[in-house]
PDB file of C-alpha atoms in Angstrom:
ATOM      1  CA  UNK A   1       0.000   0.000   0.000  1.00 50.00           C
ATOM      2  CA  UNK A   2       1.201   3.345  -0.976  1.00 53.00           C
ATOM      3  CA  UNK A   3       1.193   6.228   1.367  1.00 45.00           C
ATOM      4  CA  UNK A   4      -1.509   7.967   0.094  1.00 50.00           C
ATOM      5  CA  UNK A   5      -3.509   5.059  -0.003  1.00 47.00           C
ATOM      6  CA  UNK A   6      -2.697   4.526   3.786  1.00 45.00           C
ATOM      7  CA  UNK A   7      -3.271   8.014   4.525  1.00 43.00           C
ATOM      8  CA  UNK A   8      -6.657   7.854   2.886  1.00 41.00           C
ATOM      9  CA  UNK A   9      -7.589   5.129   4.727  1.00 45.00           C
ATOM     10  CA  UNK A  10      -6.249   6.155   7.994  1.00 39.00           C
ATOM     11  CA  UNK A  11      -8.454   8.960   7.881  1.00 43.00           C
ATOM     12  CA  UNK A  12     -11.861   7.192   6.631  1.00 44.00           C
ATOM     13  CA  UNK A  13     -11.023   5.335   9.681  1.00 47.00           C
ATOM     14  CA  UNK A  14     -10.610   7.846  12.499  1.00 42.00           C
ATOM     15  CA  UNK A  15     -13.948   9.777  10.111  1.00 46.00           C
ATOM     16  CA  UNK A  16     -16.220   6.694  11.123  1.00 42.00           C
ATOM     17  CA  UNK A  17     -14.416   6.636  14.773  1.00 46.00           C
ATOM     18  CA  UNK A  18     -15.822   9.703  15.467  1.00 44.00           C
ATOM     19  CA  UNK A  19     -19.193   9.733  13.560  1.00 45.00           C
ATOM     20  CA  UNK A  20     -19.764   6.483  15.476  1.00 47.00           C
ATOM     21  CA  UNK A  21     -18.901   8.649  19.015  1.00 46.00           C
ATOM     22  CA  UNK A  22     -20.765  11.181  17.992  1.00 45.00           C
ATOM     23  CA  UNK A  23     -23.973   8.748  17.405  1.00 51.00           C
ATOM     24  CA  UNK A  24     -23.263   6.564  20.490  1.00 57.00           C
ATOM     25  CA  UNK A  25     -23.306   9.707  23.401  1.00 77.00           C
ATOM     26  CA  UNK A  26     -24.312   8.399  26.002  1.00 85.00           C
ATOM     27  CA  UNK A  27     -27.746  10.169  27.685  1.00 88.00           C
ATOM     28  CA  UNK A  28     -27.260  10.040  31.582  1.00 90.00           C
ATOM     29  CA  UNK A  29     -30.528  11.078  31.900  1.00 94.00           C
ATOM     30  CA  UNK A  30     -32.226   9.217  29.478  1.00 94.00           C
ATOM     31  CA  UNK A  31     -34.907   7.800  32.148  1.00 95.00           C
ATOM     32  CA  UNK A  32     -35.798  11.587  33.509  1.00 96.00           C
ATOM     33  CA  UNK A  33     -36.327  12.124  29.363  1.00 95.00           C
ATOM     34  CA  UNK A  34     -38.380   9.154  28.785  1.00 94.00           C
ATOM     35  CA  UNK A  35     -40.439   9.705  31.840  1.00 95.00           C
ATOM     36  CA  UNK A  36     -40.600  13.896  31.790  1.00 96.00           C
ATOM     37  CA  UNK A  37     -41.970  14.411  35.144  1.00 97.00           C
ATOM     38  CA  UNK A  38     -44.975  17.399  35.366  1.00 97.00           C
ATOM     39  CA  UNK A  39     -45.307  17.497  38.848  1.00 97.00           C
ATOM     40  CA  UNK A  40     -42.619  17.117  42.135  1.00 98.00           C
ATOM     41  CA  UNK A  41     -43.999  15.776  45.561  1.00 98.00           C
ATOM     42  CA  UNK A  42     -41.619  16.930  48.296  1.00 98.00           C
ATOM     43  CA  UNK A  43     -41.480  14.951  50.927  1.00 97.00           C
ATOM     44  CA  UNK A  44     -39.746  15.451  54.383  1.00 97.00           C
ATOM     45  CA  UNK A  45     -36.209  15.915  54.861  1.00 97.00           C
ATOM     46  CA  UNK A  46     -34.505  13.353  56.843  1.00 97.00           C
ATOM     47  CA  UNK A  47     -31.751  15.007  58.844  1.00 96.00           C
ATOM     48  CA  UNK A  48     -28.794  13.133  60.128  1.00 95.00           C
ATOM     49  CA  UNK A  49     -27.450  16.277  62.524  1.00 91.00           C
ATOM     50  CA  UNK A  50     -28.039  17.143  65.407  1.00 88.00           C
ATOM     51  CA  UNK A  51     -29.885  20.244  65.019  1.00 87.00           C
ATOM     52  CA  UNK A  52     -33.698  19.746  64.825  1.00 86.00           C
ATOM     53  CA  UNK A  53     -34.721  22.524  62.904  1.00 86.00           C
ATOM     54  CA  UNK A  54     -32.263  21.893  59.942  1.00 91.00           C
ATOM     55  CA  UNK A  55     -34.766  19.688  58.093  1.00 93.00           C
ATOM     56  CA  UNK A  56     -37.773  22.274  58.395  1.00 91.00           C
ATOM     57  CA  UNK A  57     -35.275  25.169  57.051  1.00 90.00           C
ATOM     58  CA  UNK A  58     -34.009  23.046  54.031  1.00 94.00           C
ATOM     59  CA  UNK A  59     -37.720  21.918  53.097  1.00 95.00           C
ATOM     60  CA  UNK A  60     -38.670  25.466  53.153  1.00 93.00           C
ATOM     61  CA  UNK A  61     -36.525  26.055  50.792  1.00 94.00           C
ATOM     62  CA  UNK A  62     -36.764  23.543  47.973  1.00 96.00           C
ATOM     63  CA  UNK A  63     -40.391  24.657  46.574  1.00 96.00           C
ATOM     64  CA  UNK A  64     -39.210  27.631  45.039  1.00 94.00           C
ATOM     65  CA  UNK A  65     -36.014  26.536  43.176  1.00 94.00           C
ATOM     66  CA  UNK A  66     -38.055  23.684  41.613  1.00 97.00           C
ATOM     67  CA  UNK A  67     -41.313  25.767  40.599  1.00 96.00           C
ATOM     68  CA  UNK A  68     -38.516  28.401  38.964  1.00 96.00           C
ATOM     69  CA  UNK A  69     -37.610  25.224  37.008  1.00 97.00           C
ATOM     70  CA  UNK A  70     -40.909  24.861  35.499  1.00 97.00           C
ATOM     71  CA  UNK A  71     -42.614  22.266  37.663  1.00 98.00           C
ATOM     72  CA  UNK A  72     -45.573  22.410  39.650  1.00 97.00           C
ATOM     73  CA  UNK A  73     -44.642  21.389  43.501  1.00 98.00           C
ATOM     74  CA  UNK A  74     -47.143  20.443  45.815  1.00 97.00           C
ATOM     75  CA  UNK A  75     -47.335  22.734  49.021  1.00 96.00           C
ATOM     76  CA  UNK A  76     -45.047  20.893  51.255  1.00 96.00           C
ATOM     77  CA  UNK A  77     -46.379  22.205  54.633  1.00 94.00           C
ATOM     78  CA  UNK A  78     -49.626  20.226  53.144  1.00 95.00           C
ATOM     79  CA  UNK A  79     -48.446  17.257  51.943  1.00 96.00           C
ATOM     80  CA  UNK A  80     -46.237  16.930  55.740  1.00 95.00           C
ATOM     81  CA  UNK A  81     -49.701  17.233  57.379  1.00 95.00           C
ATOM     82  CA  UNK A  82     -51.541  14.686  55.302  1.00 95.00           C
ATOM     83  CA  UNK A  83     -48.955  12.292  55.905  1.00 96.00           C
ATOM     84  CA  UNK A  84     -48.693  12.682  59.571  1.00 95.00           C
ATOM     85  CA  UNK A  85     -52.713  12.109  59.438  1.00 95.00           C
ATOM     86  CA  UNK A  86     -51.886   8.457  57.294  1.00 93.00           C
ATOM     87  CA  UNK A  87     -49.240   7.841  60.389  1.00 95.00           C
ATOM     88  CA  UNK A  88     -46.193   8.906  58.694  1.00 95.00           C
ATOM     89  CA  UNK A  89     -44.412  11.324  61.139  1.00 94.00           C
ATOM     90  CA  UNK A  90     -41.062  10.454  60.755  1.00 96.00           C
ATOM     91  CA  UNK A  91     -39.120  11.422  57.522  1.00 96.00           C
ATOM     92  CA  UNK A  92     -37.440   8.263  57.540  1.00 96.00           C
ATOM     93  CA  UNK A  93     -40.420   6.065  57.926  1.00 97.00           C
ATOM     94  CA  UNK A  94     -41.824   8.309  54.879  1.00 97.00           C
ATOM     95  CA  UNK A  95     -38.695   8.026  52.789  1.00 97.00           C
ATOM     96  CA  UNK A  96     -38.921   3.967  53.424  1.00 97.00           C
ATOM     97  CA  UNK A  97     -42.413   3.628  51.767  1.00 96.00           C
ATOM     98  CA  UNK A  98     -42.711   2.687  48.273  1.00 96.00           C
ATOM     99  CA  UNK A  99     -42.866   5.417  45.874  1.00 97.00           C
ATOM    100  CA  UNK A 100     -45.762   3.928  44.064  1.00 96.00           C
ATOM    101  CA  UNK A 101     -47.567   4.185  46.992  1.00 96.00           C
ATOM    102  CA  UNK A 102     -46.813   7.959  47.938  1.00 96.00           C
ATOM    103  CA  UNK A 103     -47.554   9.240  43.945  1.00 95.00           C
ATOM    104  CA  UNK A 104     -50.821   7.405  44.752  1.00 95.00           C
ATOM    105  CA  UNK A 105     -51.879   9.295  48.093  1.00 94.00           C
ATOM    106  CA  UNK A 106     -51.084  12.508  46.061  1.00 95.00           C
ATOM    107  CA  UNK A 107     -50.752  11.518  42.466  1.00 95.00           C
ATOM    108  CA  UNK A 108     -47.607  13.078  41.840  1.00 97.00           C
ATOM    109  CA  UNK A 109     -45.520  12.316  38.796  1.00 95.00           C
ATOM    110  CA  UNK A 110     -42.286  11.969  40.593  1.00 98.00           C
ATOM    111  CA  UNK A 111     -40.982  12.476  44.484  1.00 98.00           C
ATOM    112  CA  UNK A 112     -37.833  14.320  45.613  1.00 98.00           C
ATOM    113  CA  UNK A 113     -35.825  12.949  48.105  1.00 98.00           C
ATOM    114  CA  UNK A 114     -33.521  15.303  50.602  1.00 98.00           C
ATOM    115  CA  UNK A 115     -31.135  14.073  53.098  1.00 97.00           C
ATOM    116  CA  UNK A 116     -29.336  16.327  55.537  1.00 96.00           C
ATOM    117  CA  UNK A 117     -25.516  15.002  55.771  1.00 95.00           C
ATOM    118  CA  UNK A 118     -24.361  17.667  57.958  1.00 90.00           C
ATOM    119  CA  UNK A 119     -25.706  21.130  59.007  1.00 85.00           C
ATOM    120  CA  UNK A 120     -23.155  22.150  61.693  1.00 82.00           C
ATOM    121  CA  UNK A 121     -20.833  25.464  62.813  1.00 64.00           C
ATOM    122  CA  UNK A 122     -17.957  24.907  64.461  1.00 63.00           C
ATOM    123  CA  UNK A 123     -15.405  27.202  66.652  1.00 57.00           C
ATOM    124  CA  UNK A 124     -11.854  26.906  65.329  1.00 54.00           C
ATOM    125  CA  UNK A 125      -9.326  29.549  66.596  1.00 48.00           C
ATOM    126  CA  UNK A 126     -10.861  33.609  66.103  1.00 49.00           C
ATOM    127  CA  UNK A 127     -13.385  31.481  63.280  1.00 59.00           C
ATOM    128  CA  UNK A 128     -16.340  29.544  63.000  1.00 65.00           C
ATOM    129  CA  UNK A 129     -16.806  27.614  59.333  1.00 76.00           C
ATOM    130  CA  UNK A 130     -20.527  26.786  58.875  1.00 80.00           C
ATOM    131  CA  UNK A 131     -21.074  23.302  56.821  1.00 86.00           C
ATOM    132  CA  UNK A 132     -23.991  21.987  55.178  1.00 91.00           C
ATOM    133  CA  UNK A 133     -24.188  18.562  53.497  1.00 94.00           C
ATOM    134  CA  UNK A 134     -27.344  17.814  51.392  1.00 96.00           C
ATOM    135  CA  UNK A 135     -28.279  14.559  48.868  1.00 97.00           C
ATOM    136  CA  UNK A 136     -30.790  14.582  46.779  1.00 97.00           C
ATOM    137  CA  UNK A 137     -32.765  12.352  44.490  1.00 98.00           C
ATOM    138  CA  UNK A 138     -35.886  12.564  42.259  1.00 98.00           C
ATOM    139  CA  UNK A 139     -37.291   9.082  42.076  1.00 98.00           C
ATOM    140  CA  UNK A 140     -40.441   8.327  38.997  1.00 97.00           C
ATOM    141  CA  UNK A 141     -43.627   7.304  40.979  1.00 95.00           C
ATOM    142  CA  UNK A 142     -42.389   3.437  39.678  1.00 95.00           C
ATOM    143  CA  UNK A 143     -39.215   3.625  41.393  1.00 96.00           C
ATOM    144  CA  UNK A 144     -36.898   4.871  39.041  1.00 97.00           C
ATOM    145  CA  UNK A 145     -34.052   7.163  39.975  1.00 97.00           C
ATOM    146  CA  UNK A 146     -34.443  10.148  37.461  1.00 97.00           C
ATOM    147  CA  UNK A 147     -31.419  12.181  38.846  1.00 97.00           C
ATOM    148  CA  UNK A 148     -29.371  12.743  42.055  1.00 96.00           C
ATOM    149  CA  UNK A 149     -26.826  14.571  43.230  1.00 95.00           C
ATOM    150  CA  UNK A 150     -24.734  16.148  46.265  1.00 95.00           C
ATOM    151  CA  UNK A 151     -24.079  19.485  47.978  1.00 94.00           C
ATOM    152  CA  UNK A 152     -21.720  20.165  50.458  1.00 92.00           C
ATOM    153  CA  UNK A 153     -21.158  23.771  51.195  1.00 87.00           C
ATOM    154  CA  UNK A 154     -18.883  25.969  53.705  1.00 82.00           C
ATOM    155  CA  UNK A 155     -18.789  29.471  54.713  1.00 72.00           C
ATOM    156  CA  UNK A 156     -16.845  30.998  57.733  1.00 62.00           C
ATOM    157  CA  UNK A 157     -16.669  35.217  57.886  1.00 51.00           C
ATOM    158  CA  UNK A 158     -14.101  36.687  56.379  1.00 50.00           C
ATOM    159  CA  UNK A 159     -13.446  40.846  56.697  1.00 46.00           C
ATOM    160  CA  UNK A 160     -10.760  43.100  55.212  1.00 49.00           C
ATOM    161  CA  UNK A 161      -7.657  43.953  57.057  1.00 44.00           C
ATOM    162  CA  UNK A 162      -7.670  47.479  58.553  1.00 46.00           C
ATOM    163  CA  UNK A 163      -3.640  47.436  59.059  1.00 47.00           C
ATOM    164  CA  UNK A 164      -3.755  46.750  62.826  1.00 42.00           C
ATOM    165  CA  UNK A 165      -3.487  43.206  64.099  1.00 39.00           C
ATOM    166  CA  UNK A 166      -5.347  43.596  67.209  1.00 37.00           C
ATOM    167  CA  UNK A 167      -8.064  45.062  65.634  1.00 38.00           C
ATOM    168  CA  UNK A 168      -7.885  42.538  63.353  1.00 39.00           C
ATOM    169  CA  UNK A 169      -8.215  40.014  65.753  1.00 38.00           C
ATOM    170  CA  UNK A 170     -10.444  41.930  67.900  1.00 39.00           C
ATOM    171  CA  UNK A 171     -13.057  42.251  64.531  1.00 39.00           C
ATOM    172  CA  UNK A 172     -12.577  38.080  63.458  1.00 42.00           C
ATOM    173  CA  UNK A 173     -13.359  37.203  67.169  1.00 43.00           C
ATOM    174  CA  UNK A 174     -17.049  39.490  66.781  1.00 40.00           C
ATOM    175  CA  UNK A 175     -17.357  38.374  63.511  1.00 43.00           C
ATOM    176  CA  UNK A 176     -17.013  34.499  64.755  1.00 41.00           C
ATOM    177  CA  UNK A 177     -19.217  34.974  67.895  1.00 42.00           C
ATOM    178  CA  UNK A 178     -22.262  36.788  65.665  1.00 39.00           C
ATOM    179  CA  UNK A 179     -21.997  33.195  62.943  1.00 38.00           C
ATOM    180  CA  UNK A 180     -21.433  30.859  66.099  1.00 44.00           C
ATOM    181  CA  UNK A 181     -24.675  32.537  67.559  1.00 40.00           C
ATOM    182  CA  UNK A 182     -26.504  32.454  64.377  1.00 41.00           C
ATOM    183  CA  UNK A 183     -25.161  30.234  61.942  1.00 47.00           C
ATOM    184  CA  UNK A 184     -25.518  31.274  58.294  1.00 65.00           C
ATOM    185  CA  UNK A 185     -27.504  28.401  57.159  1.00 78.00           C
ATOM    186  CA  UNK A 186     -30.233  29.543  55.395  1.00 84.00           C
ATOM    187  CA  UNK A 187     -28.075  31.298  52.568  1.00 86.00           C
ATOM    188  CA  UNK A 188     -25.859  28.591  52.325  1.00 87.00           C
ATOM    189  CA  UNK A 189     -28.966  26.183  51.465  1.00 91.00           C
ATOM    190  CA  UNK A 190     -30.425  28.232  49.153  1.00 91.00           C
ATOM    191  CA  UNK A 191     -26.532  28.169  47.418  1.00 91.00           C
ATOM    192  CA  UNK A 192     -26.638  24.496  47.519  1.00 93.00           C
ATOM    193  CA  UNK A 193     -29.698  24.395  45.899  1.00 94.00           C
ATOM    194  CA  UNK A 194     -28.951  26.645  43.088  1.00 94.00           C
ATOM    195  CA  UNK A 195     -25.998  24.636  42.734  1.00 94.00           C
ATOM    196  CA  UNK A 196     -28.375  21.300  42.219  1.00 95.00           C
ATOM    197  CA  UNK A 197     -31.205  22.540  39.917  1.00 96.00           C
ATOM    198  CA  UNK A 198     -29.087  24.603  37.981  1.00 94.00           C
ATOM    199  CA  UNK A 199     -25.685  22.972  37.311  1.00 88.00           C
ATOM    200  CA  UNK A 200     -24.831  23.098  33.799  1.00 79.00           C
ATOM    201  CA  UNK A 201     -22.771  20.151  34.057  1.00 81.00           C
ATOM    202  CA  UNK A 202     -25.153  18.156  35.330  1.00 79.00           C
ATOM    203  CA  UNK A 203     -28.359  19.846  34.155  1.00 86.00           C
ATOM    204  CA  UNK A 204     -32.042  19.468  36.212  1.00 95.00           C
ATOM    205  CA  UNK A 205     -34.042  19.474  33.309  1.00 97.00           C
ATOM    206  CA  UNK A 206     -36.846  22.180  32.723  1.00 97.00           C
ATOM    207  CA  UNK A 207     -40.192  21.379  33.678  1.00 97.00           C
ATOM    208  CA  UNK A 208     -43.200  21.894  31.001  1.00 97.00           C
ATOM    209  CA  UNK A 209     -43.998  25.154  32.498  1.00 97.00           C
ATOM    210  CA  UNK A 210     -40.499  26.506  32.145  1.00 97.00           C
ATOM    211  CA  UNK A 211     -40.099  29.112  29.223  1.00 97.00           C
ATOM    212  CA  UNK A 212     -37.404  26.523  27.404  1.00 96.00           C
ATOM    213  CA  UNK A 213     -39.206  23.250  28.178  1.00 97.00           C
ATOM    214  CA  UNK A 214     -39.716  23.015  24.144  1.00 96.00           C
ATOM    215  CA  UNK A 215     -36.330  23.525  22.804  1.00 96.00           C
ATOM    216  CA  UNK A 216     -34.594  22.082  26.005  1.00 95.00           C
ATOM    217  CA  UNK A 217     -36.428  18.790  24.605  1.00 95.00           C
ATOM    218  CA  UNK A 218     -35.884  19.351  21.207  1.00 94.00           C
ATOM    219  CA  UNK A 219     -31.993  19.676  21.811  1.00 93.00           C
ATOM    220  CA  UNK A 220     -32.538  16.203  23.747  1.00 92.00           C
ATOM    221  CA  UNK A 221     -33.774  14.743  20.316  1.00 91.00           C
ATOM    222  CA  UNK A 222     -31.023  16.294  18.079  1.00 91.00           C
ATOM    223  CA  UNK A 223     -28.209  15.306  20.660  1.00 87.00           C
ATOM    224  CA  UNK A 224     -29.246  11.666  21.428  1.00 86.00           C
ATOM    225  CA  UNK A 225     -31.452  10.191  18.119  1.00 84.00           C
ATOM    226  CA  UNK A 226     -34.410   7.706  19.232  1.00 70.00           C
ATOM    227  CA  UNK A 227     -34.089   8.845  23.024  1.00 67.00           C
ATOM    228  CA  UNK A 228     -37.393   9.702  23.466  1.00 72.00           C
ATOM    229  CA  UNK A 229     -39.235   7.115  21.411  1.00 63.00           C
TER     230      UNK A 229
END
């Protein structure tokens, strides 16, 4: 073989090599396209620190990040009371029963999932470094994981220099006692869950009331052929 000849086919090779990557993507979330959830329940947060208002402050939080997505979310102080009235008080107990079963009570297309990891501050020298910890999961009303991810986020004060080391030390030892006494949680869960539903790495996708629920789907098509049949 000459060398254009190998040259030629060297390159039909790596042509098809490519064309036949560019065909075979793979679609990690092919099931949350095939199923293409309308409607989120919420259900309680189970919280695995020690503070006993952490899972009430994330919850509060999640029903506006995910209706800014394009979903409609059932009311979540709602859906906590009818499922203390069926004898479901604890999250846990609630995040144990089959999903099939909870889409049924409120026939929701899908169910989120929140876990609290950590939601702590702690004292460390003139600083205290806040930490939250959160997993989440949207699960089809079959059973079907349809996305997940995890959130851990920090934030300890931090204030400019004024040039005079003891007042330095004097201002990080206010600023420290003022988090220590009121943790910055809230902000920092609201951060984490910006970071969740609106990662572009690893998209949420847009619900069908979301302004580019259309060509959001349409891109799915183009990108991954047959996905959605």
């Amino acid at each position: 073989m000459n060398y254009r000849a190998m040259t030629a086919a060297v390159a039909i090779s790596f042509s098809l090599l490519v064309s036949g990557c560019a065909v075979n993507q793979v679609d990690r979330l092919a099931d949350f396209h095939q199923s293409r959830p309308e409607s989120i329940l919420i259900v309680p947060v189970v919280n695995k620190s020690i503070d006993v208002m952490a899972s009430t402050s994330v919850l509060s939080t999640l029903p506006r990040q995910l209706g800014e997505k394009g979903y409609y979310v059932f009311p979540v102080n709602t859906v906590k009371s009818l499922l203390e009235f069926e004898g479901l008080a604890d999250p846990q107990e609630v995040h144990n029963v089959p999903p099939a079963e909870l889409s049924a009570l409120f026939h929701a297309d899908s169910i989120l999932y929140v876990t609290i990891h950590s939601w702590t501050s702690v004292y460390v020298v003139l600083a205290t470094n806040t930490v939250v910890d959160f997993e989440y999961r949207l699960v089809a009303a079959d059973g079907t994981l349809l996305w997940a991810a995890r959130e851990n986020l920090s934030y300890s004060p931090q204030s400019e220099g004024s040039g005079s080391l003891f007042g330095d030390l004097i201002v990080m030892a206010l600023e420290s006692a003022i988090e220590r006494a009121s943790p910055n949680y809230l902000p920092l869960t609201r951060q984490a869950n910006r970071n969740v539903f609106w990662n572009a790495s690893q998209p949420f996708p847009p619900g069908p009331y979301a302004p580019n629920y259309t060509t959001y789907y349409q891109a799915v098509v183009v990108d991954y052929p047959g996905s959605l049949e």
